[in-house]
PDB file of C-alpha atoms in Angstrom:
ATOM      1  CA  UNK A   3       0.000   0.000   0.000  1.00  0.00           C
ATOM      2  CA  UNK A   4       0.894   3.653  -0.079  1.00  0.00           C
ATOM      3  CA  UNK A   5       3.354   4.898   2.493  1.00  0.00           C
ATOM      4  CA  UNK A   6       3.929   8.334   3.897  1.00  0.00           C
ATOM      5  CA  UNK A   7       7.260   9.106   5.501  1.00  0.00           C
ATOM      6  CA  UNK A   8       7.006  11.963   7.943  1.00  0.00           C
ATOM      7  CA  UNK A   9      10.014  13.672   9.494  1.00  0.00           C
ATOM      8  CA  UNK A  10      11.255  14.396  11.960  1.00  0.00           C
ATOM      9  CA  UNK A  11       9.607  11.866  14.286  1.00  0.00           C
ATOM     10  CA  UNK A  12      10.002  14.236  17.213  1.00  0.00           C
ATOM     11  CA  UNK A  13      11.155  17.771  17.898  1.00  0.00           C
ATOM     12  CA  UNK A  14      12.212  19.486  21.083  1.00  0.00           C
ATOM     13  CA  UNK A  15      12.235  23.264  20.727  1.00  0.00           C
ATOM     14  CA  UNK A  16      12.112  26.385  22.840  1.00  0.00           C
ATOM     15  CA  UNK A  17       9.140  28.700  22.849  1.00  0.00           C
ATOM     16  CA  UNK A  18       9.419  31.287  20.098  1.00  0.00           C
ATOM     17  CA  UNK A  19      11.352  29.085  17.693  1.00  0.00           C
ATOM     18  CA  UNK A  20      10.132  28.268  14.197  1.00  0.00           C
ATOM     19  CA  UNK A  21       9.299  24.666  13.310  1.00  0.00           C
ATOM     20  CA  UNK A  22       9.508  22.808  10.012  1.00  0.00           C
ATOM     21  CA  UNK A  23       8.338  19.312   9.222  1.00  0.00           C
ATOM     22  CA  UNK A  24       7.699  17.419   6.022  1.00  0.00           C
ATOM     23  CA  UNK A  25       6.034  14.436   4.520  1.00  0.00           C
ATOM     24  CA  UNK A  26       7.050  12.415   1.463  1.00  0.00           C
ATOM     25  CA  UNK A  27       5.152   9.797  -0.460  1.00  0.00           C
ATOM     26  CA  UNK A  28       6.098   6.947  -2.748  1.00  0.00           C
ATOM     27  CA  UNK A  29       3.177   7.898  -4.990  1.00  0.00           C
ATOM     28  CA  UNK A  30       1.359  10.978  -6.215  1.00  0.00           C
ATOM     29  CA  UNK A  31      -1.410  12.588  -4.191  1.00  0.00           C
ATOM     30  CA  UNK A  32      -4.062  15.037  -5.337  1.00  0.00           C
ATOM     31  CA  UNK A  33      -4.822  16.261  -1.821  1.00  0.00           C
ATOM     32  CA  UNK A  34      -2.532  16.880   1.124  1.00  0.00           C
ATOM     33  CA  UNK A  35      -3.769  17.600   4.627  1.00  0.00           C
ATOM     34  CA  UNK A  36      -2.214  18.446   7.953  1.00  0.00           C
ATOM     35  CA  UNK A  37      -3.841  17.454  11.237  1.00  0.00           C
ATOM     36  CA  UNK A  38      -2.876  18.188  14.834  1.00  0.00           C
ATOM     37  CA  UNK A  39      -3.581  15.924  17.787  1.00  0.00           C
ATOM     38  CA  UNK A  40      -3.571  17.456  21.246  1.00  0.00           C
ATOM     39  CA  UNK A  41      -2.733  15.096  24.127  1.00  0.00           C
ATOM     40  CA  UNK A  42      -5.742  12.883  24.912  1.00  0.00           C
ATOM     41  CA  UNK A  43      -7.763  14.170  21.971  1.00  0.00           C
ATOM     42  CA  UNK A  44      -8.548  13.177  18.412  1.00  0.00           C
ATOM     43  CA  UNK A  45      -6.804  14.826  15.439  1.00  0.00           C
ATOM     44  CA  UNK A  46      -8.156  18.121  14.149  1.00  0.00           C
ATOM     45  CA  UNK A  47      -7.699  19.418  10.608  1.00  0.00           C
ATOM     46  CA  UNK A  48      -5.313  22.387  10.362  1.00  0.00           C
ATOM     47  CA  UNK A  49      -4.779  22.952   6.656  1.00  0.00           C
ATOM     48  CA  UNK A  50      -5.970  21.333   3.427  1.00  0.00           C
ATOM     49  CA  UNK A  51      -4.080  21.632   0.112  1.00  0.00           C
ATOM     50  CA  UNK A  52      -5.648  20.737  -3.216  1.00  0.00           C
ATOM     51  CA  UNK A  53      -3.257  21.973  -5.912  1.00  0.00           C
ATOM     52  CA  UNK A  54       0.402  21.274  -6.680  1.00  0.00           C
ATOM     53  CA  UNK A  55       2.538  24.235  -5.641  1.00  0.00           C
ATOM     54  CA  UNK A  56      -0.193  25.648  -3.417  1.00  0.00           C
ATOM     55  CA  UNK A  57       0.953  27.565  -0.348  1.00  0.00           C
ATOM     56  CA  UNK A  58      -1.690  28.047   2.340  1.00  0.00           C
ATOM     57  CA  UNK A  59      -1.543  29.770   5.722  1.00  0.00           C
ATOM     58  CA  UNK A  60      -3.645  29.445   8.846  1.00  0.00           C
ATOM     59  CA  UNK A  61      -2.403  31.959  11.403  1.00  0.00           C
ATOM     60  CA  UNK A  62       1.172  31.042  12.295  1.00  0.00           C
ATOM     61  CA  UNK A  63       0.959  27.844  10.258  1.00  0.00           C
ATOM     62  CA  UNK A  64       1.957  27.611   6.609  1.00  0.00           C
ATOM     63  CA  UNK A  65       1.743  24.475   4.498  1.00  0.00           C
ATOM     64  CA  UNK A  66       2.831  23.764   0.950  1.00  0.00           C
ATOM     65  CA  UNK A  67       1.799  21.157  -1.605  1.00  0.00           C
ATOM     66  CA  UNK A  68       5.004  20.045  -3.339  1.00  0.00           C
ATOM     67  CA  UNK A  69       5.261  20.485  -7.102  1.00  0.00           C
ATOM     68  CA  UNK A  70       6.024  16.807  -7.618  1.00  0.00           C
ATOM     69  CA  UNK A  71       2.769  15.945  -5.770  1.00  0.00           C
ATOM     70  CA  UNK A  72       4.821  13.533  -3.665  1.00  0.00           C
ATOM     71  CA  UNK A  73       5.594  15.795  -0.733  1.00  0.00           C
ATOM     72  CA  UNK A  74       4.216  18.455   1.571  1.00  0.00           C
ATOM     73  CA  UNK A  75       5.676  20.776   4.186  1.00  0.00           C
ATOM     74  CA  UNK A  76       4.346  22.401   7.335  1.00  0.00           C
ATOM     75  CA  UNK A  77       5.958  25.372   9.046  1.00  0.00           C
ATOM     76  CA  UNK A  78       5.001  26.880  12.388  1.00  0.00           C
ATOM     77  CA  UNK A  79       6.367  30.305  13.191  1.00  0.00           C
ATOM     78  CA  UNK A  80       7.095  31.660  16.679  1.00  0.00           C
ATOM     79  CA  UNK A  81       5.966  28.531  18.533  1.00  0.00           C
ATOM     80  CA  UNK A  82       3.865  28.852  21.682  1.00  0.00           C
ATOM     81  CA  UNK A  83       3.067  26.287  24.422  1.00  0.00           C
ATOM     82  CA  UNK A  84      -0.282  25.309  22.890  1.00  0.00           C
ATOM     83  CA  UNK A  85       1.533  24.104  19.742  1.00  0.00           C
ATOM     84  CA  UNK A  86       2.556  20.985  21.684  1.00  0.00           C
ATOM     85  CA  UNK A  87       1.085  17.800  20.214  1.00  0.00           C
ATOM     86  CA  UNK A  88       1.433  15.367  17.342  1.00  0.00           C
ATOM     87  CA  UNK A  89       1.214  16.649  13.776  1.00  0.00           C
ATOM     88  CA  UNK A  90       0.057  14.253  11.077  1.00  0.00           C
ATOM     89  CA  UNK A  91       0.200  14.659   7.346  1.00  0.00           C
ATOM     90  CA  UNK A  92      -2.349  12.802   5.253  1.00  0.00           C
ATOM     91  CA  UNK A  93      -2.746  12.287   1.540  1.00  0.00           C
ATOM     92  CA  UNK A  94      -5.477  11.295  -0.823  1.00  0.00           C
ATOM     93  CA  UNK A  95      -4.764  10.024  -4.318  1.00  0.00           C
ATOM     94  CA  UNK A  96      -6.798   9.871  -7.516  1.00  0.00           C
ATOM     95  CA  UNK A  97      -9.087   6.861  -7.568  1.00  0.00           C
ATOM     96  CA  UNK A  98      -8.611   6.133  -3.873  1.00  0.00           C
ATOM     97  CA  UNK A  99     -10.841   8.185  -1.643  1.00  0.00           C
ATOM     98  CA  UNK A 100      -9.371   6.798   1.576  1.00  0.00           C
ATOM     99  CA  UNK A 101      -6.765   8.899   3.355  1.00  0.00           C
ATOM    100  CA  UNK A 102      -3.256   7.645   4.049  1.00  0.00           C
ATOM    101  CA  UNK A 103      -1.744   9.085   7.228  1.00  0.00           C
ATOM    102  CA  UNK A 104       1.877   9.744   8.038  1.00  0.00           C
ATOM    103  CA  UNK A 105       3.480   8.408  11.212  1.00  0.00           C
ATOM    104  CA  UNK A 106       3.355  11.797  12.931  1.00  0.00           C
ATOM    105  CA  UNK A 107       5.775  14.393  14.305  1.00  0.00           C
ATOM    106  CA  UNK A 108       5.649  14.884  18.075  1.00  0.00           C
ATOM    107  CA  UNK A 109       6.375  18.489  19.038  1.00  0.00           C
ATOM    108  CA  UNK A 110       7.569  19.274  22.554  1.00  0.00           C
ATOM    109  CA  UNK A 111       8.335  22.771  23.816  1.00  0.00           C
ATOM    110  CA  UNK A 112      11.117  23.011  26.362  1.00  0.00           C
ATOM    111  CA  UNK A 113      10.494  25.581  29.098  1.00  0.00           C
TER     112      UNK A 113
ATOM    113  CA  UNK B  13     -22.633  20.475  19.528  1.00  0.00           C
ATOM    114  CA  UNK B  14     -21.032  17.132  20.424  1.00  0.00           C
ATOM    115  CA  UNK B  15     -19.551  16.221  16.993  1.00  0.00           C
ATOM    116  CA  UNK B  16     -18.265  12.638  17.174  1.00  0.00           C
ATOM    117  CA  UNK B  17     -18.822  10.788  20.452  1.00  0.00           C
ATOM    118  CA  UNK B  18     -17.092   7.516  21.326  1.00  0.00           C
ATOM    119  CA  UNK B  19     -17.706   5.148  24.218  1.00  0.00           C
ATOM    120  CA  UNK B  20     -16.079   3.823  26.281  1.00  0.00           C
ATOM    121  CA  UNK B  21     -13.036   6.068  26.654  1.00  0.00           C
ATOM    122  CA  UNK B  22     -11.028   3.389  28.453  1.00  0.00           C
ATOM    123  CA  UNK B  23     -11.358  -0.393  28.567  1.00  0.00           C
ATOM    124  CA  UNK B  24      -9.234  -3.268  29.818  1.00  0.00           C
ATOM    125  CA  UNK B  25      -9.953  -6.742  28.448  1.00  0.00           C
ATOM    126  CA  UNK B  26      -8.526 -10.186  28.936  1.00  0.00           C
ATOM    127  CA  UNK B  27      -7.388 -12.165  25.904  1.00  0.00           C
ATOM    128  CA  UNK B  28     -10.391 -13.835  24.283  1.00  0.00           C
ATOM    129  CA  UNK B  29     -13.008 -11.449  25.637  1.00  0.00           C
ATOM    130  CA  UNK B  30     -15.286  -9.551  23.295  1.00  0.00           C
ATOM    131  CA  UNK B  31     -16.412  -5.950  23.310  1.00  0.00           C
ATOM    132  CA  UNK B  32     -18.010  -3.287  21.145  1.00  0.00           C
ATOM    133  CA  UNK B  33     -16.842   0.285  20.717  1.00  0.00           C
ATOM    134  CA  UNK B  34     -19.685   2.682  20.038  1.00  0.00           C
ATOM    135  CA  UNK B  35     -19.539   5.795  17.898  1.00  0.00           C
ATOM    136  CA  UNK B  36     -22.167   8.401  17.089  1.00  0.00           C
ATOM    137  CA  UNK B  37     -22.015  11.646  15.107  1.00  0.00           C
ATOM    138  CA  UNK B  38     -24.523  14.484  15.099  1.00  0.00           C
ATOM    139  CA  UNK B  39     -23.321  16.319  11.984  1.00  0.00           C
ATOM    140  CA  UNK B  40     -25.517  14.420   9.513  1.00  0.00           C
ATOM    141  CA  UNK B  41     -22.384  13.044   7.829  1.00  0.00           C
ATOM    142  CA  UNK B  42     -22.709  10.242   5.316  1.00  0.00           C
ATOM    143  CA  UNK B  43     -19.357   8.529   5.831  1.00  0.00           C
ATOM    144  CA  UNK B  44     -17.858   7.078   8.989  1.00  0.00           C
ATOM    145  CA  UNK B  45     -14.525   5.413   9.785  1.00  0.00           C
ATOM    146  CA  UNK B  46     -12.671   3.459  12.444  1.00  0.00           C
ATOM    147  CA  UNK B  47      -8.906   3.989  12.850  1.00  0.00           C
ATOM    148  CA  UNK B  48      -6.371   2.609  15.268  1.00  0.00           C
ATOM    149  CA  UNK B  49      -3.348   4.563  16.457  1.00  0.00           C
ATOM    150  CA  UNK B  50      -0.179   2.818  17.565  1.00  0.00           C
ATOM    151  CA  UNK B  51       3.163   4.414  18.500  1.00  0.00           C
ATOM    152  CA  UNK B  52       5.264   5.067  15.414  1.00  0.00           C
ATOM    153  CA  UNK B  53       2.525   3.773  13.091  1.00  0.00           C
ATOM    154  CA  UNK B  54       0.305   6.773  12.648  1.00  0.00           C
ATOM    155  CA  UNK B  55      -3.389   6.226  12.026  1.00  0.00           C
ATOM    156  CA  UNK B  56      -4.427   3.078  10.197  1.00  0.00           C
ATOM    157  CA  UNK B  57      -7.887   2.508   8.771  1.00  0.00           C
ATOM    158  CA  UNK B  58      -9.687  -0.572  10.090  1.00  0.00           C
ATOM    159  CA  UNK B  59     -13.114  -0.310   8.455  1.00  0.00           C
ATOM    160  CA  UNK B  60     -15.198   2.387   6.888  1.00  0.00           C
ATOM    161  CA  UNK B  61     -18.769   3.041   5.866  1.00  0.00           C
ATOM    162  CA  UNK B  62     -19.058   5.251   2.801  1.00  0.00           C
ATOM    163  CA  UNK B  63     -22.794   5.625   3.319  1.00  0.00           C
ATOM    164  CA  UNK B  64     -25.579   4.202   5.456  1.00  0.00           C
ATOM    165  CA  UNK B  65     -26.025   0.526   4.707  1.00  0.00           C
ATOM    166  CA  UNK B  66     -22.506  -0.094   3.390  1.00  0.00           C
ATOM    167  CA  UNK B  67     -19.265  -1.132   5.073  1.00  0.00           C
ATOM    168  CA  UNK B  68     -15.841  -1.988   3.661  1.00  0.00           C
ATOM    169  CA  UNK B  69     -12.482  -3.187   4.907  1.00  0.00           C
ATOM    170  CA  UNK B  70      -9.642  -0.776   5.384  1.00  0.00           C
ATOM    171  CA  UNK B  71      -5.949  -1.414   5.819  1.00  0.00           C
ATOM    172  CA  UNK B  72      -6.064  -3.570   8.989  1.00  0.00           C
ATOM    173  CA  UNK B  73      -9.496  -5.281   9.269  1.00  0.00           C
ATOM    174  CA  UNK B  74      -8.475  -8.663  10.687  1.00  0.00           C
ATOM    175  CA  UNK B  75     -10.004  -9.397  14.103  1.00  0.00           C
ATOM    176  CA  UNK B  76     -12.685  -6.719  13.795  1.00  0.00           C
ATOM    177  CA  UNK B  77     -16.265  -6.378  12.628  1.00  0.00           C
ATOM    178  CA  UNK B  78     -18.381  -3.284  12.148  1.00  0.00           C
ATOM    179  CA  UNK B  79     -22.024  -2.316  11.973  1.00  0.00           C
ATOM    180  CA  UNK B  80     -23.457   0.852  10.487  1.00  0.00           C
ATOM    181  CA  UNK B  81     -26.567   0.857  12.640  1.00  0.00           C
ATOM    182  CA  UNK B  82     -28.044   3.986  11.070  1.00  0.00           C
ATOM    183  CA  UNK B  83     -26.722   7.227   9.620  1.00  0.00           C
ATOM    184  CA  UNK B  84     -25.534   8.425  13.037  1.00  0.00           C
ATOM    185  CA  UNK B  85     -23.966   5.305  14.517  1.00  0.00           C
ATOM    186  CA  UNK B  86     -21.043   3.086  13.533  1.00  0.00           C
ATOM    187  CA  UNK B  87     -19.825   0.420  15.958  1.00  0.00           C
ATOM    188  CA  UNK B  88     -16.617  -1.611  16.032  1.00  0.00           C
ATOM    189  CA  UNK B  89     -16.612  -5.101  17.550  1.00  0.00           C
ATOM    190  CA  UNK B  90     -13.744  -7.243  18.736  1.00  0.00           C
ATOM    191  CA  UNK B  91     -15.024 -10.815  18.887  1.00  0.00           C
ATOM    192  CA  UNK B  92     -11.995 -12.367  20.596  1.00  0.00           C
ATOM    193  CA  UNK B  93      -9.550  -9.739  21.796  1.00  0.00           C
ATOM    194  CA  UNK B  94      -5.806 -10.286  21.416  1.00  0.00           C
ATOM    195  CA  UNK B  95      -2.885  -8.355  22.954  1.00  0.00           C
ATOM    196  CA  UNK B  96      -2.013  -7.083  19.446  1.00  0.00           C
ATOM    197  CA  UNK B  97      -5.284  -5.148  19.525  1.00  0.00           C
ATOM    198  CA  UNK B  98      -4.075  -2.994  22.397  1.00  0.00           C
ATOM    199  CA  UNK B  99      -4.321   0.455  20.859  1.00  0.00           C
ATOM    200  CA  UNK B 100      -6.137   3.763  20.810  1.00  0.00           C
ATOM    201  CA  UNK B 101      -9.179   3.601  18.560  1.00  0.00           C
ATOM    202  CA  UNK B 102     -10.623   6.636  16.817  1.00  0.00           C
ATOM    203  CA  UNK B 103     -13.954   6.991  15.123  1.00  0.00           C
ATOM    204  CA  UNK B 104     -14.262   9.685  12.454  1.00  0.00           C
ATOM    205  CA  UNK B 105     -16.859  11.022  10.067  1.00  0.00           C
ATOM    206  CA  UNK B 106     -16.937  13.074   6.888  1.00  0.00           C
ATOM    207  CA  UNK B 107     -19.660  14.762   4.908  1.00  0.00           C
ATOM    208  CA  UNK B 108     -19.174  12.428   1.967  1.00  0.00           C
ATOM    209  CA  UNK B 109     -16.816   9.650   0.948  1.00  0.00           C
ATOM    210  CA  UNK B 110     -15.417  11.752  -1.867  1.00  0.00           C
ATOM    211  CA  UNK B 111     -14.466  14.425   0.651  1.00  0.00           C
ATOM    212  CA  UNK B 112     -12.500  12.261   3.057  1.00  0.00           C
ATOM    213  CA  UNK B 113      -9.922  14.986   3.525  1.00  0.00           C
ATOM    214  CA  UNK B 114     -11.998  16.782   6.105  1.00  0.00           C
ATOM    215  CA  UNK B 115     -12.411  14.130   8.755  1.00  0.00           C
ATOM    216  CA  UNK B 116     -13.887  14.904  12.159  1.00  0.00           C
ATOM    217  CA  UNK B 117     -12.509  12.655  14.900  1.00  0.00           C
ATOM    218  CA  UNK B 118     -13.830  11.552  18.257  1.00  0.00           C
ATOM    219  CA  UNK B 119     -11.691  11.760  21.401  1.00  0.00           C
ATOM    220  CA  UNK B 120     -10.550   8.152  21.146  1.00  0.00           C
ATOM    221  CA  UNK B 121     -11.025   4.910  23.072  1.00  0.00           C
ATOM    222  CA  UNK B 122      -7.974   3.486  24.788  1.00  0.00           C
ATOM    223  CA  UNK B 123      -8.099  -0.322  24.825  1.00  0.00           C
ATOM    224  CA  UNK B 124      -5.710  -2.600  26.689  1.00  0.00           C
ATOM    225  CA  UNK B 125      -5.805  -6.355  26.147  1.00  0.00           C
ATOM    226  CA  UNK B 126      -3.999  -8.397  28.770  1.00  0.00           C
TER     227      UNK B 126
END
């Protein structure tokens, strides 16, 4: 089946730092999504991308749909304590409506 | 507005016991899903229901059964629990199967099989 490689697996940063994470696929996707999971909660959609090359922002979050359609990037600027959690990428390909999720990036903010 | 509600939130089973995880959504969504989350594995699809009256296998269906009771409810049953089924289970829904990108998740059910 399709696989999504998400990196890094974990990040330890100080408050105020910028964060970058990415996701790569072995196959082409027509939709890329980024979800965030707070501790003890279910994932919540942050950003959806529908077009190759698309760059979309949601507050301090910016995500990009790679031109090759095989990767996506998420950046968080000026991190704050509530950014702590697990970030998942997810992709949807033509002819397969089911989402494939990445393995997640766990973000921890060091006091 | 409750969204997606799962019960129970925590459960401990012995190997061989059976149980059913319940899920209900109040958003009038057509499609519903069951995922499991394991460390380092992300979210993996167990079963899904594209619309009321239909169910299909996902990536990891073995050892599970599902029932789409009505448009609101989608249950997941473990007939004979095994330690490998220790996991956090998430129910999710979406407006339509062709719009699976925007999934709404429940809070999760943490299951431990001893």
